XYZ file of C-alpha atoms in Angstrom:
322
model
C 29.330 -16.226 -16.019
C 26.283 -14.350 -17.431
C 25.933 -10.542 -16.681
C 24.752 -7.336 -17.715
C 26.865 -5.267 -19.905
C 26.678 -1.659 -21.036
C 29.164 -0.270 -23.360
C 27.628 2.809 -24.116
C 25.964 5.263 -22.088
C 22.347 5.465 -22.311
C 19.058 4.223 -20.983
C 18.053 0.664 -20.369
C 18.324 -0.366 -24.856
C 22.164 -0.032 -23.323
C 22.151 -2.594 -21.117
C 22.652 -6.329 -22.591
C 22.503 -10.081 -21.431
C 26.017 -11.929 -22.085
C 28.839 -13.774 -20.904
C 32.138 -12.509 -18.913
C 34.773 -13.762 -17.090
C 34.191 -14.769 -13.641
C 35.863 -11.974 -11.555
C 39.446 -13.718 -9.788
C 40.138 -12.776 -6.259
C 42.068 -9.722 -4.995
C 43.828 -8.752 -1.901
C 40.960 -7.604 0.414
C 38.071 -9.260 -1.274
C 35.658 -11.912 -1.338
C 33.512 -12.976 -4.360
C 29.830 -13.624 -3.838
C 27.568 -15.751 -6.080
C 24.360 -13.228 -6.015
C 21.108 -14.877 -5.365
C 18.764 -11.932 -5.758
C 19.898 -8.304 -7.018
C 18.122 -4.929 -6.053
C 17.226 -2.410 -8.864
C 17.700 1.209 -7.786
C 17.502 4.924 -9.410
C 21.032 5.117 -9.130
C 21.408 2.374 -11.804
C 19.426 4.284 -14.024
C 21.950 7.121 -13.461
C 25.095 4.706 -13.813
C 24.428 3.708 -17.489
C 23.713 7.472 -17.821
C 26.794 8.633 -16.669
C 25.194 10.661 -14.115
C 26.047 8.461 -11.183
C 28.981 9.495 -8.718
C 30.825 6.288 -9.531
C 31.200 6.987 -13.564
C 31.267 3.460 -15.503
C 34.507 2.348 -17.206
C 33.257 0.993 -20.207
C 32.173 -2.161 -21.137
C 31.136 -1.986 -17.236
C 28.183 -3.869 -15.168
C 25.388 -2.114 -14.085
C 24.141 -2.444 -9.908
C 25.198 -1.899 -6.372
C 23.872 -3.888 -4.368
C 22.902 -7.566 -4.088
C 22.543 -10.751 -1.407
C 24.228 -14.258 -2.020
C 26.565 -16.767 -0.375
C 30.240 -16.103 -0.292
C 31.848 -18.429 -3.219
C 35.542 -17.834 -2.239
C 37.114 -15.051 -0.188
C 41.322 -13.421 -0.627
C 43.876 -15.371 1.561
C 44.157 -11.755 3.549
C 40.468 -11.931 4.924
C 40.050 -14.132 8.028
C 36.574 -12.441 8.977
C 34.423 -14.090 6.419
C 34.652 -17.318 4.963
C 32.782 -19.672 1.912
C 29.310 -20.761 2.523
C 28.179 -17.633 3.856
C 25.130 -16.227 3.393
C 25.890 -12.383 3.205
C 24.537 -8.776 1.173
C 26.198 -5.976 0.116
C 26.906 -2.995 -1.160
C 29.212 -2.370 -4.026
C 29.316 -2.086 -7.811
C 28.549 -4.484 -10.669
C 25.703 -7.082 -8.733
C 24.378 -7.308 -12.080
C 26.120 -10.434 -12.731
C 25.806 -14.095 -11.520
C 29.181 -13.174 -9.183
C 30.489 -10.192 -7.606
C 33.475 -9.440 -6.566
C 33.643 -7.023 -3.212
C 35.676 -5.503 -0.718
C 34.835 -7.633 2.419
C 34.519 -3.954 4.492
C 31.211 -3.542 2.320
C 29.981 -7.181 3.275
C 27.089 -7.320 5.681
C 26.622 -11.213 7.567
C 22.771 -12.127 7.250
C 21.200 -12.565 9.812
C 18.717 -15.816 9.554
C 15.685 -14.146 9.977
C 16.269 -12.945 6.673
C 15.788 -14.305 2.736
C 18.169 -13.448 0.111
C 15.370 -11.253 -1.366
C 14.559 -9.532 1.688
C 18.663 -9.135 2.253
C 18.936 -7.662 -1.233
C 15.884 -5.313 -0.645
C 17.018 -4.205 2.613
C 20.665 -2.684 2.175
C 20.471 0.229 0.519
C 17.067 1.485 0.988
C 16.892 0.647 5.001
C 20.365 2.244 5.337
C 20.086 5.044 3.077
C 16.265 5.710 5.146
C 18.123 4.959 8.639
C 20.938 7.728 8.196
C 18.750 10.415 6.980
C 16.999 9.967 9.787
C 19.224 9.125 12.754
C 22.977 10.730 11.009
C 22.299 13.875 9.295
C 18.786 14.797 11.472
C 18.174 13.108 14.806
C 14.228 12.675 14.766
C 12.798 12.654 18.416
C 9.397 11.596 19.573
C 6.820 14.427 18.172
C 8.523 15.538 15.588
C 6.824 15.774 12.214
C 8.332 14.043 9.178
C 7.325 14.518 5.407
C 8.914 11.221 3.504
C 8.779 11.837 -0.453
C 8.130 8.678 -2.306
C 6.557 6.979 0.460
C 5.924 3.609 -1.635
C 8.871 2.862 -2.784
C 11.815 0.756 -1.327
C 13.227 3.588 1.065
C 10.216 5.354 1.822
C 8.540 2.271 2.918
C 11.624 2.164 4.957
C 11.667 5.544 5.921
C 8.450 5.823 7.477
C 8.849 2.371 9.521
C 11.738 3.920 10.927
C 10.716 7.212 11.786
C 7.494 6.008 13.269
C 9.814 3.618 15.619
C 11.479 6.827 16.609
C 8.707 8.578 17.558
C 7.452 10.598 14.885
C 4.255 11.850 12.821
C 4.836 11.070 9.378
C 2.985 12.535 6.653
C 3.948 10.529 3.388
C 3.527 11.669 -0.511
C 3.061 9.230 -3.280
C 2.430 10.085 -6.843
C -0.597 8.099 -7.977
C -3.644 7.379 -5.487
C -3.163 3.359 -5.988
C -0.098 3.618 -3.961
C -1.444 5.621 -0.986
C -3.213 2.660 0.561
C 0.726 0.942 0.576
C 2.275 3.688 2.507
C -0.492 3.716 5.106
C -0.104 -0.054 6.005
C 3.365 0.708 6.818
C 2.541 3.467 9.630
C 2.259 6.875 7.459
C -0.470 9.282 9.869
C -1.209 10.589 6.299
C -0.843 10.022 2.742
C -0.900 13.035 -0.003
C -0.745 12.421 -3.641
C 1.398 14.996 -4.774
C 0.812 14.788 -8.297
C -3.306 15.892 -7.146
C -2.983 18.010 -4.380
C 0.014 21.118 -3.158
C 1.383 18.886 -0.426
C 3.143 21.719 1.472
C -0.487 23.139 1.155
C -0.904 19.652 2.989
C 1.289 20.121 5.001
C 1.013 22.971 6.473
C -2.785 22.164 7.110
C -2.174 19.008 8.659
C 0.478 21.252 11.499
C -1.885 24.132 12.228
C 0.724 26.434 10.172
C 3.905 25.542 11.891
C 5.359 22.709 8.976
C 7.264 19.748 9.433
C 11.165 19.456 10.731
C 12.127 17.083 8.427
C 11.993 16.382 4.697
C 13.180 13.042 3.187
C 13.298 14.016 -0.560
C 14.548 11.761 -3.625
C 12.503 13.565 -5.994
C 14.082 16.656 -6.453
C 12.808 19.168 -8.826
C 9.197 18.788 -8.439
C 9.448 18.776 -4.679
C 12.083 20.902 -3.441
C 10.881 24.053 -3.282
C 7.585 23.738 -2.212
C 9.513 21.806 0.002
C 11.039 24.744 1.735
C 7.667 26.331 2.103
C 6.555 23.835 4.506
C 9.200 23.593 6.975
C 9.049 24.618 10.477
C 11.322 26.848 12.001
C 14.867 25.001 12.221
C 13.133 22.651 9.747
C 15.625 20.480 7.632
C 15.351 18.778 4.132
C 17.211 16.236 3.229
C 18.285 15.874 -0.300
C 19.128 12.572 -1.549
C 17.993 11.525 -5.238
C 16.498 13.592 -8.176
C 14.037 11.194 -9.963
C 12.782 14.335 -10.818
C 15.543 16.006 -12.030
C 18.178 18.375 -10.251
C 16.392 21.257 -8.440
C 17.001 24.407 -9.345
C 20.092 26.019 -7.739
C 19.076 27.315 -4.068
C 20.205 30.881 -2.958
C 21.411 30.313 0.629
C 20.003 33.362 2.036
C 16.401 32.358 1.577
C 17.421 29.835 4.426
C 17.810 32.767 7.014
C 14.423 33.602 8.061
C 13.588 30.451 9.284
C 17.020 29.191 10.012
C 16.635 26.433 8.061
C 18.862 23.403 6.712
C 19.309 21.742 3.423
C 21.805 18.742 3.113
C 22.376 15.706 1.136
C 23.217 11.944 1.480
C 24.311 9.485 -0.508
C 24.735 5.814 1.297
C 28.527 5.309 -0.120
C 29.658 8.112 2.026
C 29.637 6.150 5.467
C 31.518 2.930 3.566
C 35.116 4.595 5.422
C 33.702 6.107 8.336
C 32.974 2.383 9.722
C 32.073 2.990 13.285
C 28.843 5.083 12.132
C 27.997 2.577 8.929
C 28.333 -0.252 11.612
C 25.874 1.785 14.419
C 23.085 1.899 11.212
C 23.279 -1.269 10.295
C 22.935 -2.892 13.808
C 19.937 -0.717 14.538
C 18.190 -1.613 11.255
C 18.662 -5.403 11.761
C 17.315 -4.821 15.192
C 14.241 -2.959 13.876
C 13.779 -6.016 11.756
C 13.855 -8.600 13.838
C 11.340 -6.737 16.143
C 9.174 -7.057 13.941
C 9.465 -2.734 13.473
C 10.959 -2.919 10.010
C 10.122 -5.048 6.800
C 10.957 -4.265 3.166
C 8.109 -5.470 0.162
C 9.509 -6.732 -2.635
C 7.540 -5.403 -5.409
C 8.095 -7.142 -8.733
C 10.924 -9.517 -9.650
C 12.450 -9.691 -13.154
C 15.121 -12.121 -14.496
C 18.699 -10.950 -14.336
C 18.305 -11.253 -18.521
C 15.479 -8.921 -18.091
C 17.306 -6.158 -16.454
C 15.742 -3.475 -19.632
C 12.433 -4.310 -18.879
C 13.181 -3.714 -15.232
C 14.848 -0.229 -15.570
C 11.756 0.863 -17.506
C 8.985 -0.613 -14.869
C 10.678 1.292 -12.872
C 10.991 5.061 -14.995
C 6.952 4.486 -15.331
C 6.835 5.096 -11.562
C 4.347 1.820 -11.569
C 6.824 0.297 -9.173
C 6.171 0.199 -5.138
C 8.738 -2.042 -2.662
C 11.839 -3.116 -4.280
C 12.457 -4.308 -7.227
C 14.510 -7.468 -7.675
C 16.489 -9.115 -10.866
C 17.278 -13.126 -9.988
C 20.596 -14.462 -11.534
């Protein structure tokens, strides 16, 4: 089958086109033939070596993709061939995947491959900082970082369906117009304008409670700055870099909260990882909750994809197609 192969760690030169052995069937697995593959940040940090699953080289890049179930283990009586399923798991850079069947999600109809592959990490990564670590309730003010991109756009649709005012930051004015259509109150380019400046002008002086940040660095301290009393920020990327390292005693004045996600930690606690991805289908299908695909890229074009997306061009999802 074809893939994409690193066998070196670096940056997308790394990554190359070839041919592997299609994966054979395990106890507790099903193999999917991928249809459409999502590009994330975290990729970029997997052929870095900067990922929390390190790559055993050679190795294949991705984590998640959608497809139809080509064959499943003799142990799994839940799923069978033929259907048309997404996931989330390691190495979708390739024509097949082979996955653990607990990290299978059943498509629902309403739904394209694309829009399957767009929607599983960035609408459950958005859901659960929003409904698992913070519980946003109507009124509440919400900053979302990265507002144009796959979970922002997902972010703000789901924080707006619970209720909230959410202020949204992009980094070039081109993408500000995006982030409005998708229910942002207000749209600061951060790259122009202090947005916990913003922010704290657009609250009369009280901040915001919650802080969806991916960016790191260049937005979490000013960050801090903005929050309102019992405010929280939620860490859960660093395009940006690392921030700096946070002295937990600046937290006190305001009793404030930092924490971070990342979306593999609710794989083994299922009965939470099932709640978030009931509600997000539900959001979808009422219409509350739709993921743009931004560009698409052949799976032998999975370089040129990696660096569309480091010139922070990219808005929606990006997709590779086997």
């Amino acid at each position: 089958m074809k893939a994409i192969q690193i066998d070196r760690i670096g940056g997308p030169e790394v990554m190359y086109y070839t041919d592997i052995p299609k994966p054979e069937l395990r106890p507790g697995t099903v193999l999917v033939r991928n249809r459409a593959i999502a590009v994330n940040f975290g990729d970029l940090f997997f052929t870095r070596n900067e990922y929390l699953v390190k790559p055993k080289l050679p190795d294949t890049p991705g984590m998640e993709a959608a497809g139809v179930i080509d064959a499943v283990a003799p142990d799994i009586t839940n799923l069978k061939p033929g259907t048309r399923v997404a996931f989330i798991g390691m190495g979708s850079y390739a024509e097949y995947t082979l996955i653990r069947a607990g990290r299978v999600m059943v498509l629902p109809d309403y739904l394209s491959f694309e829009e399957g592959a767009a929607f599983t990490i960035a609408v459950l990564t958005a859901w659960h900082t929003i409904h698992t670590c913070h519980h946003v309730t109507p009124g509440q003010t919400v900053i979302v970082h990265s507002a144009a991109g796959g979970v922002g756009i997902a972010a703000v649709q789901i924080a707006k369906a619970a209720g909230a005012r959410v202020i949204g930051t992009v980094s070039a004015d081109s993408k500000r117009q995006l982030a409005r259509a998708f229910g942002a109150d207000e749209v600061i380019n951060y790259e122009t304008h202090d947005f916990a400046e913003e922010a704290m002008r657009l609250t009369d002086g009280r901040g915001v409670d919650l802080i969806l940040d991916a960016v790191g660095k260049p937005t979490f301290e000013k960050g801090l700055s903005c929050l309102a009393p019992f405010g929280h920020l939620v860490l859960y990327g660093r395009a940006g870099g690392p921030p700096d390292r946070l002295d937990p005693i600046r937290l006190l004045a305001k009793s404030l909260k930092v924490s971070g996600f990342a979306v593999p930690m609710v794989y083994s606690m299922s009965e939470i990882h099932q709640r978030g991805v009931d509600d997000v289908f539900r959001l979808s299908r009422e219409g509350k909750l739709k993921i743009p695909v931004g560009r698409k890229f052949p799976l032998s074009e999975a370089a040129q994809a990696h660096r569309y997306m480091l010139s922070r061009q990219s808005t929606g999802k990006l997709l590779l197609i086997p």
